[in-house]
Amino acid sequence: MRNLYRTEAFAKDLDFYLGPSWRSTLKPSPEVVTYQNHLRSLAAKKDNAYLLLSHSYTQHLAMVAGGQPITVIAPLELPM
């Protein structure tokens, strides 16, 4: 399971593309902060564990599929 932990590889990619100071200069958007706070609020309540599990499962599938399902579903569900 070690290969599932990609933090170090992502950090190296960001160093390459954004420069070594990205940690101090790159700030999350207000939308990302809202999203993080929402996930934290779910994690704070034991009754919400199933919501976090389903969220991480969905995120994992999206990453494994490389976003391919989104290219099929989005045009059907969203006005584009």
PDB file of N, CA, C and O in Angstrom:
ATOM      1  N   MET A   1       0.808  -1.195   0.000  1.00  0.00           N
ATOM      2  CA  MET A   1       0.000   0.000   0.000  1.00  0.00           C
ATOM      3  C   MET A   1       0.859   1.269   0.000  1.00  0.00           C
ATOM      4  O   MET A   1       0.337   2.336  -0.133  1.00  0.00           O
ATOM      5  N   ARG A   2       2.145   1.133   0.155  1.00  0.00           N
ATOM      6  CA  ARG A   2       3.028   2.305   0.214  1.00  0.00           C
ATOM      7  C   ARG A   2       2.870   3.182  -1.019  1.00  0.00           C
ATOM      8  O   ARG A   2       2.909   4.399  -0.929  1.00  0.00           O
ATOM      9  N   ASN A   3       2.656   2.582  -2.186  1.00  0.00           N
ATOM     10  CA  ASN A   3       2.576   3.376  -3.413  1.00  0.00           C
ATOM     11  C   ASN A   3       1.313   4.225  -3.493  1.00  0.00           C
ATOM     12  O   ASN A   3       1.193   5.068  -4.364  1.00  0.00           O
ATOM     13  N   LEU A   4       0.359   4.040  -2.581  1.00  0.00           N
ATOM     14  CA  LEU A   4      -0.836   4.875  -2.573  1.00  0.00           C
ATOM     15  C   LEU A   4      -0.589   6.216  -1.900  1.00  0.00           C
ATOM     16  O   LEU A   4      -1.357   7.145  -2.067  1.00  0.00           O
ATOM     17  N   TYR A   5       0.467   6.311  -1.125  1.00  0.00           N
ATOM     18  CA  TYR A   5       0.780   7.562  -0.449  1.00  0.00           C
ATOM     19  C   TYR A   5       1.665   8.400  -1.359  1.00  0.00           C
ATOM     20  O   TYR A   5       2.841   8.131  -1.521  1.00  0.00           O
ATOM     21  N   ARG A   6       1.071   9.427  -1.953  1.00  0.00           N
ATOM     22  CA  ARG A   6       1.741  10.179  -3.000  1.00  0.00           C
ATOM     23  C   ARG A   6       2.160  11.588  -2.574  1.00  0.00           C
ATOM     24  O   ARG A   6       2.541  12.390  -3.408  1.00  0.00           O
ATOM     25  N   THR A   7       2.101  11.898  -1.310  1.00  0.00           N
ATOM     26  CA  THR A   7       2.408  13.250  -0.866  1.00  0.00           C
ATOM     27  C   THR A   7       3.786  13.705  -1.319  1.00  0.00           C
ATOM     28  O   THR A   7       3.952  14.807  -1.849  1.00  0.00           O
ATOM     29  N   GLU A   8       4.778  12.854  -1.138  1.00  0.00           N
ATOM     30  CA  GLU A   8       6.148  13.226  -1.513  1.00  0.00           C
ATOM     31  C   GLU A   8       6.268  13.459  -3.022  1.00  0.00           C
ATOM     32  O   GLU A   8       6.897  14.424  -3.464  1.00  0.00           O
ATOM     33  N   ALA A   9       5.641  12.609  -3.816  1.00  0.00           N
ATOM     34  CA  ALA A   9       5.701  12.771  -5.273  1.00  0.00           C
ATOM     35  C   ALA A   9       4.977  14.042  -5.715  1.00  0.00           C
ATOM     36  O   ALA A   9       5.452  14.763  -6.594  1.00  0.00           O
ATOM     37  N   PHE A  10       3.825  14.330  -5.105  1.00  0.00           N
ATOM     38  CA  PHE A  10       3.114  15.567  -5.436  1.00  0.00           C
ATOM     39  C   PHE A  10       3.957  16.786  -5.068  1.00  0.00           C
ATOM     40  O   PHE A  10       4.005  17.760  -5.817  1.00  0.00           O
ATOM     41  N   ALA A  11       4.607  16.734  -3.920  1.00  0.00           N
ATOM     42  CA  ALA A  11       5.458  17.847  -3.493  1.00  0.00           C
ATOM     43  C   ALA A  11       6.603  18.067  -4.485  1.00  0.00           C
ATOM     44  O   ALA A  11       6.927  19.212  -4.825  1.00  0.00           O
ATOM     45  N   LYS A  12       7.194  16.991  -4.968  1.00  0.00           N
ATOM     46  CA  LYS A  12       8.275  17.124  -5.963  1.00  0.00           C
ATOM     47  C   LYS A  12       7.749  17.739  -7.256  1.00  0.00           C
ATOM     48  O   LYS A  12       8.412  18.576  -7.874  1.00  0.00           O
ATOM     49  N   ASP A  13       6.551  17.319  -7.680  1.00  0.00           N
ATOM     50  CA  ASP A  13       5.946  17.900  -8.884  1.00  0.00           C
ATOM     51  C   ASP A  13       5.695  19.396  -8.700  1.00  0.00           C
ATOM     52  O   ASP A  13       5.986  20.195  -9.595  1.00  0.00           O
ATOM     53  N   LEU A  14       5.169  19.767  -7.547  1.00  0.00           N
ATOM     54  CA  LEU A  14       4.905  21.184  -7.287  1.00  0.00           C
ATOM     55  C   LEU A  14       6.196  21.982  -7.195  1.00  0.00           C
ATOM     56  O   LEU A  14       6.249  23.130  -7.657  1.00  0.00           O
ATOM     57  N   ASP A  15       7.241  21.395  -6.625  1.00  0.00           N
ATOM     58  CA  ASP A  15       8.555  22.058  -6.610  1.00  0.00           C
ATOM     59  C   ASP A  15       9.007  22.347  -8.039  1.00  0.00           C
ATOM     60  O   ASP A  15       9.509  23.432  -8.333  1.00  0.00           O
ATOM     61  N   PHE A  16       8.836  21.378  -8.910  1.00  0.00           N
ATOM     62  CA  PHE A  16       9.277  21.520 -10.291  1.00  0.00           C
ATOM     63  C   PHE A  16       8.455  22.588 -11.032  1.00  0.00           C
ATOM     64  O   PHE A  16       9.005  23.465 -11.688  1.00  0.00           O
ATOM     65  N   TYR A  17       7.122  22.508 -10.925  1.00  0.00           N
ATOM     66  CA  TYR A  17       6.260  23.390 -11.703  1.00  0.00           C
ATOM     67  C   TYR A  17       6.075  24.780 -11.099  1.00  0.00           C
ATOM     68  O   TYR A  17       5.933  25.763 -11.835  1.00  0.00           O
ATOM     69  N   LEU A  18       6.067  24.871  -9.768  1.00  0.00           N
ATOM     70  CA  LEU A  18       5.780  26.155  -9.125  1.00  0.00           C
ATOM     71  C   LEU A  18       6.972  26.778  -8.420  1.00  0.00           C
ATOM     72  O   LEU A  18       6.906  27.917  -7.981  1.00  0.00           O
ATOM     73  N   GLY A  19       8.046  26.020  -8.294  1.00  0.00           N
ATOM     74  CA  GLY A  19       9.227  26.522  -7.603  1.00  0.00           C
ATOM     75  C   GLY A  19       9.237  26.085  -6.150  1.00  0.00           C
ATOM     76  O   GLY A  19       8.208  25.712  -5.588  1.00  0.00           O
ATOM     77  N   PRO A  20      10.403  26.113  -5.532  1.00  0.00           N
ATOM     78  CA  PRO A  20      10.556  25.579  -4.177  1.00  0.00           C
ATOM     79  C   PRO A  20       9.806  26.362  -3.097  1.00  0.00           C
ATOM     80  O   PRO A  20       9.599  25.862  -1.997  1.00  0.00           O
ATOM     81  N   SER A  21       9.350  27.563  -3.392  1.00  0.00           N
ATOM     82  CA  SER A  21       8.664  28.361  -2.364  1.00  0.00           C
ATOM     83  C   SER A  21       7.140  28.210  -2.420  1.00  0.00           C
ATOM     84  O   SER A  21       6.419  28.956  -1.756  1.00  0.00           O
ATOM     85  N   TRP A  22       6.631  27.237  -3.168  1.00  0.00           N
ATOM     86  CA  TRP A  22       5.183  27.107  -3.333  1.00  0.00           C
ATOM     87  C   TRP A  22       4.451  26.924  -2.010  1.00  0.00           C
ATOM     88  O   TRP A  22       3.318  27.377  -1.857  1.00  0.00           O
ATOM     89  N   ARG A  23       5.087  26.283  -1.037  1.00  0.00           N
ATOM     90  CA  ARG A  23       4.407  26.047   0.246  1.00  0.00           C
ATOM     91  C   ARG A  23       4.072  27.354   0.968  1.00  0.00           C
ATOM     92  O   ARG A  23       3.059  27.463   1.632  1.00  0.00           O
ATOM     93  N   SER A  24       4.925  28.341   0.820  1.00  0.00           N
ATOM     94  CA  SER A  24       4.687  29.610   1.510  1.00  0.00           C
ATOM     95  C   SER A  24       3.917  30.613   0.651  1.00  0.00           C
ATOM     96  O   SER A  24       3.314  31.536   1.188  1.00  0.00           O
ATOM     97  N   THR A  25       3.940  30.445  -0.658  1.00  0.00           N
ATOM     98  CA  THR A  25       3.281  31.423  -1.525  1.00  0.00           C
ATOM     99  C   THR A  25       1.913  30.970  -2.032  1.00  0.00           C
ATOM    100  O   THR A  25       1.068  31.804  -2.315  1.00  0.00           O
ATOM    101  N   LEU A  26       1.702  29.691  -2.134  1.00  0.00           N
ATOM    102  CA  LEU A  26       0.439  29.175  -2.664  1.00  0.00           C
ATOM    103  C   LEU A  26      -0.576  29.042  -1.537  1.00  0.00           C
ATOM    104  O   LEU A  26      -0.340  28.355  -0.549  1.00  0.00           O
ATOM    105  N   LYS A  27      -1.687  29.720  -1.665  1.00  0.00           N
ATOM    106  CA  LYS A  27      -2.746  29.688  -0.655  1.00  0.00           C
ATOM    107  C   LYS A  27      -4.015  29.088  -1.273  1.00  0.00           C
ATOM    108  O   LYS A  27      -4.312  29.341  -2.434  1.00  0.00           O
ATOM    109  N   PRO A  28      -4.765  28.301  -0.498  1.00  0.00           N
ATOM    110  CA  PRO A  28      -5.996  27.716  -1.041  1.00  0.00           C
ATOM    111  C   PRO A  28      -7.052  28.801  -1.296  1.00  0.00           C
ATOM    112  O   PRO A  28      -7.115  29.806  -0.579  1.00  0.00           O
ATOM    113  N   SER A  29      -7.867  28.563  -2.306  1.00  0.00           N
ATOM    114  CA  SER A  29      -8.949  29.500  -2.607  1.00  0.00           C
ATOM    115  C   SER A  29     -10.008  29.413  -1.512  1.00  0.00           C
ATOM    116  O   SER A  29     -10.056  28.433  -0.755  1.00  0.00           O
ATOM    117  N   PRO A  30     -10.882  30.410  -1.412  1.00  0.00           N
ATOM    118  CA  PRO A  30     -11.959  30.353  -0.422  1.00  0.00           C
ATOM    119  C   PRO A  30     -12.834  29.105  -0.585  1.00  0.00           C
ATOM    120  O   PRO A  30     -13.294  28.529   0.401  1.00  0.00           O
ATOM    121  N   GLU A  31     -13.027  28.668  -1.820  1.00  0.00           N
ATOM    122  CA  GLU A  31     -13.829  27.466  -2.066  1.00  0.00           C
ATOM    123  C   GLU A  31     -13.158  26.220  -1.496  1.00  0.00           C
ATOM    124  O   GLU A  31     -13.825  25.350  -0.929  1.00  0.00           O
ATOM    125  N   VAL A  32     -11.843  26.144  -1.641  1.00  0.00           N
ATOM    126  CA  VAL A  32     -11.102  25.002  -1.096  1.00  0.00           C
ATOM    127  C   VAL A  32     -11.164  25.008   0.430  1.00  0.00           C
ATOM    128  O   VAL A  32     -11.366  23.968   1.055  1.00  0.00           O
ATOM    129  N   VAL A  33     -11.035  26.183   1.029  1.00  0.00           N
ATOM    130  CA  VAL A  33     -11.114  26.286   2.489  1.00  0.00           C
ATOM    131  C   VAL A  33     -12.500  25.856   2.972  1.00  0.00           C
ATOM    132  O   VAL A  33     -12.627  25.118   3.951  1.00  0.00           O
ATOM    133  N   THR A  34     -13.544  26.281   2.275  1.00  0.00           N
ATOM    134  CA  THR A  34     -14.911  25.866   2.622  1.00  0.00           C
ATOM    135  C   THR A  34     -15.049  24.352   2.528  1.00  0.00           C
ATOM    136  O   THR A  34     -15.634  23.715   3.410  1.00  0.00           O
ATOM    137  N   TYR A  35     -14.509  23.773   1.469  1.00  0.00           N
ATOM    138  CA  TYR A  35     -14.551  22.324   1.260  1.00  0.00           C
ATOM    139  C   TYR A  35     -13.796  21.594   2.381  1.00  0.00           C
ATOM    140  O   TYR A  35     -14.296  20.629   2.953  1.00  0.00           O
ATOM    141  N   GLN A  36     -12.612  22.077   2.720  1.00  0.00           N
ATOM    142  CA  GLN A  36     -11.831  21.477   3.807  1.00  0.00           C
ATOM    143  C   GLN A  36     -12.596  21.549   5.128  1.00  0.00           C
ATOM    144  O   GLN A  36     -12.645  20.572   5.884  1.00  0.00           O
ATOM    145  N   ASN A  37     -13.190  22.690   5.402  1.00  0.00           N
ATOM    146  CA  ASN A  37     -13.952  22.852   6.642  1.00  0.00           C
ATOM    147  C   ASN A  37     -15.156  21.917   6.678  1.00  0.00           C
ATOM    148  O   ASN A  37     -15.491  21.367   7.733  1.00  0.00           O
ATOM    149  N   HIS A  38     -15.793  21.738   5.538  1.00  0.00           N
ATOM    150  CA  HIS A  38     -16.931  20.818   5.468  1.00  0.00           C
ATOM    151  C   HIS A  38     -16.485  19.388   5.778  1.00  0.00           C
ATOM    152  O   HIS A  38     -17.129  18.690   6.571  1.00  0.00           O
ATOM    153  N   LEU A  39     -15.388  18.957   5.186  1.00  0.00           N
ATOM    154  CA  LEU A  39     -14.876  17.609   5.465  1.00  0.00           C
ATOM    155  C   LEU A  39     -14.483  17.469   6.935  1.00  0.00           C
ATOM    156  O   LEU A  39     -14.743  16.430   7.554  1.00  0.00           O
ATOM    157  N   ARG A  40     -13.880  18.500   7.494  1.00  0.00           N
ATOM    158  CA  ARG A  40     -13.518  18.454   8.922  1.00  0.00           C
ATOM    159  C   ARG A  40     -14.761  18.353   9.805  1.00  0.00           C
ATOM    160  O   ARG A  40     -14.765  17.641  10.809  1.00  0.00           O
ATOM    161  N   SER A  41     -15.824  19.075   9.436  1.00  0.00           N
ATOM    162  CA  SER A  41     -17.047  19.014  10.237  1.00  0.00           C
ATOM    163  C   SER A  41     -17.685  17.626  10.154  1.00  0.00           C
ATOM    164  O   SER A  41     -18.238  17.138  11.140  1.00  0.00           O
ATOM    165  N   LEU A  42     -17.584  16.995   8.998  1.00  0.00           N
ATOM    166  CA  LEU A  42     -18.085  15.620   8.877  1.00  0.00           C
ATOM    167  C   LEU A  42     -17.253  14.673   9.739  1.00  0.00           C
ATOM    168  O   LEU A  42     -17.794  13.792  10.415  1.00  0.00           O
ATOM    169  N   ALA A  43     -15.947  14.864   9.719  1.00  0.00           N
ATOM    170  CA  ALA A  43     -15.048  13.987  10.471  1.00  0.00           C
ATOM    171  C   ALA A  43     -15.233  14.143  11.977  1.00  0.00           C
ATOM    172  O   ALA A  43     -14.936  13.224  12.737  1.00  0.00           O
ATOM    173  N   ALA A  44     -15.726  15.290  12.408  1.00  0.00           N
ATOM    174  CA  ALA A  44     -15.881  15.552  13.834  1.00  0.00           C
ATOM    175  C   ALA A  44     -17.030  14.761  14.460  1.00  0.00           C
ATOM    176  O   ALA A  44     -17.097  14.627  15.671  1.00  0.00           O
ATOM    177  N   LYS A  45     -17.925  14.230  13.629  1.00  0.00           N
ATOM    178  CA  LYS A  45     -19.089  13.497  14.136  1.00  0.00           C
ATOM    179  C   LYS A  45     -18.984  12.036  13.732  1.00  0.00           C
ATOM    180  O   LYS A  45     -18.902  11.718  12.545  1.00  0.00           O
ATOM    181  N   LYS A  46     -19.009  11.153  14.705  1.00  0.00           N
ATOM    182  CA  LYS A  46     -18.864   9.720  14.420  1.00  0.00           C
ATOM    183  C   LYS A  46     -19.971   9.199  13.521  1.00  0.00           C
ATOM    184  O   LYS A  46     -19.767   8.270  12.746  1.00  0.00           O
ATOM    185  N   ASP A  47     -21.168   9.780  13.614  1.00  0.00           N
ATOM    186  CA  ASP A  47     -22.299   9.317  12.801  1.00  0.00           C
ATOM    187  C   ASP A  47     -22.089   9.576  11.311  1.00  0.00           C
ATOM    188  O   ASP A  47     -22.802   9.043  10.478  1.00  0.00           O
ATOM    189  N   ASN A  48     -21.125  10.427  10.973  1.00  0.00           N
ATOM    190  CA  ASN A  48     -20.878  10.784   9.576  1.00  0.00           C
ATOM    191  C   ASN A  48     -19.776   9.968   8.916  1.00  0.00           C
ATOM    192  O   ASN A  48     -19.385  10.264   7.794  1.00  0.00           O
ATOM    193  N   ALA A  49     -19.279   8.961   9.590  1.00  0.00           N
ATOM    194  CA  ALA A  49     -18.164   8.182   9.038  1.00  0.00           C
ATOM    195  C   ALA A  49     -18.500   7.617   7.664  1.00  0.00           C
ATOM    196  O   ALA A  49     -17.661   7.604   6.762  1.00  0.00           O
ATOM    197  N   TYR A  50     -19.724   7.185   7.468  1.00  0.00           N
ATOM    198  CA  TYR A  50     -20.110   6.612   6.171  1.00  0.00           C
ATOM    199  C   TYR A  50     -20.037   7.653   5.060  1.00  0.00           C
ATOM    200  O   TYR A  50     -19.756   7.324   3.903  1.00  0.00           O
ATOM    201  N   LEU A  51     -20.272   8.927   5.395  1.00  0.00           N
ATOM    202  CA  LEU A  51     -20.177   9.982   4.380  1.00  0.00           C
ATOM    203  C   LEU A  51     -18.734  10.173   3.927  1.00  0.00           C
ATOM    204  O   LEU A  51     -18.467  10.346   2.739  1.00  0.00           O
ATOM    205  N   LEU A  52     -17.810  10.136   4.876  1.00  0.00           N
ATOM    206  CA  LEU A  52     -16.401  10.272   4.513  1.00  0.00           C
ATOM    207  C   LEU A  52     -15.920   9.064   3.738  1.00  0.00           C
ATOM    208  O   LEU A  52     -15.132   9.193   2.794  1.00  0.00           O
ATOM    209  N   LEU A  53     -16.391   7.892   4.108  1.00  0.00           N
ATOM    210  CA  LEU A  53     -16.002   6.679   3.384  1.00  0.00           C
ATOM    211  C   LEU A  53     -16.490   6.741   1.940  1.00  0.00           C
ATOM    212  O   LEU A  53     -15.728   6.482   1.014  1.00  0.00           O
ATOM    213  N   SER A  54     -17.742   7.118   1.751  1.00  0.00           N
ATOM    214  CA  SER A  54     -18.261   7.191   0.380  1.00  0.00           C
ATOM    215  C   SER A  54     -17.557   8.287  -0.413  1.00  0.00           C
ATOM    216  O   SER A  54     -17.288   8.127  -1.602  1.00  0.00           O
ATOM    217  N   HIS A  55     -17.225   9.393   0.241  1.00  0.00           N
ATOM    218  CA  HIS A  55     -16.512  10.470  -0.440  1.00  0.00           C
ATOM    219  C   HIS A  55     -15.126  10.006  -0.884  1.00  0.00           C
ATOM    220  O   HIS A  55     -14.728  10.222  -2.030  1.00  0.00           O
ATOM    221  N   SER A  56     -14.377   9.355   0.029  1.00  0.00           N
ATOM    222  CA  SER A  56     -13.040   8.917  -0.351  1.00  0.00           C
ATOM    223  C   SER A  56     -13.084   7.827  -1.414  1.00  0.00           C
ATOM    224  O   SER A  56     -12.232   7.788  -2.290  1.00  0.00           O
ATOM    225  N   TYR A  57     -14.084   6.976  -1.364  1.00  0.00           N
ATOM    226  CA  TYR A  57     -14.228   5.938  -2.392  1.00  0.00           C
ATOM    227  C   TYR A  57     -14.467   6.585  -3.756  1.00  0.00           C
ATOM    228  O   TYR A  57     -13.829   6.229  -4.748  1.00  0.00           O
ATOM    229  N   THR A  58     -15.346   7.576  -3.785  1.00  0.00           N
ATOM    230  CA  THR A  58     -15.649   8.268  -5.042  1.00  0.00           C
ATOM    231  C   THR A  58     -14.418   9.003  -5.565  1.00  0.00           C
ATOM    232  O   THR A  58     -14.118   8.962  -6.765  1.00  0.00           O
ATOM    233  N   GLN A  59     -13.691   9.675  -4.681  1.00  0.00           N
ATOM    234  CA  GLN A  59     -12.475  10.377  -5.090  1.00  0.00           C
ATOM    235  C   GLN A  59     -11.431   9.407  -5.633  1.00  0.00           C
ATOM    236  O   GLN A  59     -10.781   9.674  -6.644  1.00  0.00           O
ATOM    237  N   HIS A  60     -11.290   8.271  -4.956  1.00  0.00           N
ATOM    238  CA  HIS A  60     -10.332   7.256  -5.401  1.00  0.00           C
ATOM    239  C   HIS A  60     -10.701   6.753  -6.794  1.00  0.00           C
ATOM    240  O   HIS A  60      -9.838   6.662  -7.676  1.00  0.00           O
ATOM    241  N   LEU A  61     -11.966   6.432  -7.010  1.00  0.00           N
ATOM    242  CA  LEU A  61     -12.393   5.959  -8.329  1.00  0.00           C
ATOM    243  C   LEU A  61     -12.142   7.015  -9.406  1.00  0.00           C
ATOM    244  O   LEU A  61     -11.721   6.683 -10.520  1.00  0.00           O
ATOM    245  N   ALA A  62     -12.402   8.261  -9.073  1.00  0.00           N
ATOM    246  CA  ALA A  62     -12.183   9.328 -10.047  1.00  0.00           C
ATOM    247  C   ALA A  62     -10.712   9.436 -10.425  1.00  0.00           C
ATOM    248  O   ALA A  62     -10.372   9.603 -11.603  1.00  0.00           O
ATOM    249  N   MET A  63      -9.834   9.301  -9.444  1.00  0.00           N
ATOM    250  CA  MET A  63      -8.400   9.392  -9.729  1.00  0.00           C
ATOM    251  C   MET A  63      -7.916   8.182 -10.526  1.00  0.00           C
ATOM    252  O   MET A  63      -7.136   8.318 -11.459  1.00  0.00           O
ATOM    253  N   VAL A  64      -8.393   6.999 -10.156  1.00  0.00           N
ATOM    254  CA  VAL A  64      -7.984   5.791 -10.862  1.00  0.00           C
ATOM    255  C   VAL A  64      -8.454   5.820 -12.311  1.00  0.00           C
ATOM    256  O   VAL A  64      -7.744   5.412 -13.227  1.00  0.00           O
ATOM    257  N   ALA A  65      -9.666   6.339 -12.515  1.00  0.00           N
ATOM    258  CA  ALA A  65     -10.226   6.388 -13.867  1.00  0.00           C
ATOM    259  C   ALA A  65      -9.687   7.563 -14.670  1.00  0.00           C
ATOM    260  O   ALA A  65      -9.992   7.692 -15.849  1.00  0.00           O
ATOM    261  N   GLY A  66      -8.916   8.419 -14.036  1.00  0.00           N
ATOM    262  CA  GLY A  66      -8.345   9.552 -14.757  1.00  0.00           C
ATOM    263  C   GLY A  66      -9.386  10.567 -15.189  1.00  0.00           C
ATOM    264  O   GLY A  66      -9.197  11.288 -16.158  1.00  0.00           O
ATOM    265  N   GLY A  67     -10.516  10.621 -14.490  1.00  0.00           N
ATOM    266  CA  GLY A  67     -11.559  11.583 -14.815  1.00  0.00           C
ATOM    267  C   GLY A  67     -12.438  11.188 -15.982  1.00  0.00           C
ATOM    268  O   GLY A  67     -13.314  11.943 -16.385  1.00  0.00           O
ATOM    269  N   GLN A  68     -12.228  10.014 -16.545  1.00  0.00           N
ATOM    270  CA  GLN A  68     -12.996   9.598 -17.710  1.00  0.00           C
ATOM    271  C   GLN A  68     -14.507   9.564 -17.480  1.00  0.00           C
ATOM    272  O   GLN A  68     -15.258  10.015 -18.335  1.00  0.00           O
ATOM    273  N   PRO A  69     -14.990   9.039 -16.337  1.00  0.00           N
ATOM    274  CA  PRO A  69     -16.444   9.043 -16.136  1.00  0.00           C
ATOM    275  C   PRO A  69     -17.038  10.445 -16.134  1.00  0.00           C
ATOM    276  O   PRO A  69     -18.157  10.652 -16.578  1.00  0.00           O
ATOM    277  N   ILE A  70     -16.278  11.418 -15.656  1.00  0.00           N
ATOM    278  CA  ILE A  70     -16.782  12.787 -15.610  1.00  0.00           C
ATOM    279  C   ILE A  70     -17.031  13.319 -17.014  1.00  0.00           C
ATOM    280  O   ILE A  70     -18.000  14.029 -17.255  1.00  0.00           O
ATOM    281  N   THR A  71     -16.166  12.969 -17.964  1.00  0.00           N
ATOM    282  CA  THR A  71     -16.349  13.458 -19.329  1.00  0.00           C
ATOM    283  C   THR A  71     -17.610  12.880 -19.968  1.00  0.00           C
ATOM    284  O   THR A  71     -18.146  13.459 -20.893  1.00  0.00           O
ATOM    285  N   VAL A  72     -18.079  11.768 -19.450  1.00  0.00           N
ATOM    286  CA  VAL A  72     -19.314  11.170 -19.955  1.00  0.00           C
ATOM    287  C   VAL A  72     -20.530  11.717 -19.207  1.00  0.00           C
ATOM    288  O   VAL A  72     -21.538  12.085 -19.810  1.00  0.00           O
ATOM    289  N   ILE A  73     -20.435  11.802 -17.879  1.00  0.00           N
ATOM    290  CA  ILE A  73     -21.581  12.170 -17.051  1.00  0.00           C
ATOM    291  C   ILE A  73     -21.856  13.665 -17.081  1.00  0.00           C
ATOM    292  O   ILE A  73     -23.016  14.087 -17.151  1.00  0.00           O
ATOM    293  N   ALA A  74     -20.820  14.480 -17.019  1.00  0.00           N
ATOM    294  CA  ALA A  74     -21.022  15.935 -16.925  1.00  0.00           C
ATOM    295  C   ALA A  74     -21.895  16.494 -18.034  1.00  0.00           C
ATOM    296  O   ALA A  74     -22.826  17.243 -17.743  1.00  0.00           O
ATOM    297  N   PRO A  75     -21.666  16.171 -19.306  1.00  0.00           N
ATOM    298  CA  PRO A  75     -22.527  16.721 -20.348  1.00  0.00           C
ATOM    299  C   PRO A  75     -23.989  16.278 -20.222  1.00  0.00           C
ATOM    300  O   PRO A  75     -24.901  16.993 -20.643  1.00  0.00           O
ATOM    301  N   LEU A  76     -24.218  15.117 -19.622  1.00  0.00           N
ATOM    302  CA  LEU A  76     -25.591  14.624 -19.452  1.00  0.00           C
ATOM    303  C   LEU A  76     -26.301  15.336 -18.304  1.00  0.00           C
ATOM    304  O   LEU A  76     -27.521  15.538 -18.353  1.00  0.00           O
ATOM    305  N   GLU A  77     -25.559  15.693 -17.272  1.00  0.00           N
ATOM    306  CA  GLU A  77     -26.149  16.246 -16.053  1.00  0.00           C
ATOM    307  C   GLU A  77     -26.073  17.778 -15.952  1.00  0.00           C
ATOM    308  O   GLU A  77     -26.845  18.371 -15.233  1.00  0.00           O
ATOM    309  N   LEU A  78     -25.121  18.375 -16.646  1.00  0.00           N
ATOM    310  CA  LEU A  78     -24.922  19.813 -16.532  1.00  0.00           C
ATOM    311  C   LEU A  78     -25.209  20.502 -17.855  1.00  0.00           C
ATOM    312  O   LEU A  78     -24.864  19.987 -18.923  1.00  0.00           O
ATOM    313  N   PRO A  79     -25.831  21.658 -17.803  1.00  0.00           N
ATOM    314  CA  PRO A  79     -26.045  22.386 -19.063  1.00  0.00           C
ATOM    315  C   PRO A  79     -24.725  22.941 -19.587  1.00  0.00           C
ATOM    316  O   PRO A  79     -24.109  23.789 -18.978  1.00  0.00           O
ATOM    317  N   MET A  80     -24.278  22.402 -20.694  1.00  0.00           N
ATOM    318  CA  MET A  80     -23.011  22.832 -21.280  1.00  0.00           C
ATOM    319  C   MET A  80     -23.212  23.195 -22.730  1.00  0.00           C
ATOM    320  O   MET A  80     -23.929  22.632 -23.446  1.00  0.00           O
TER     321      MET A  80
END
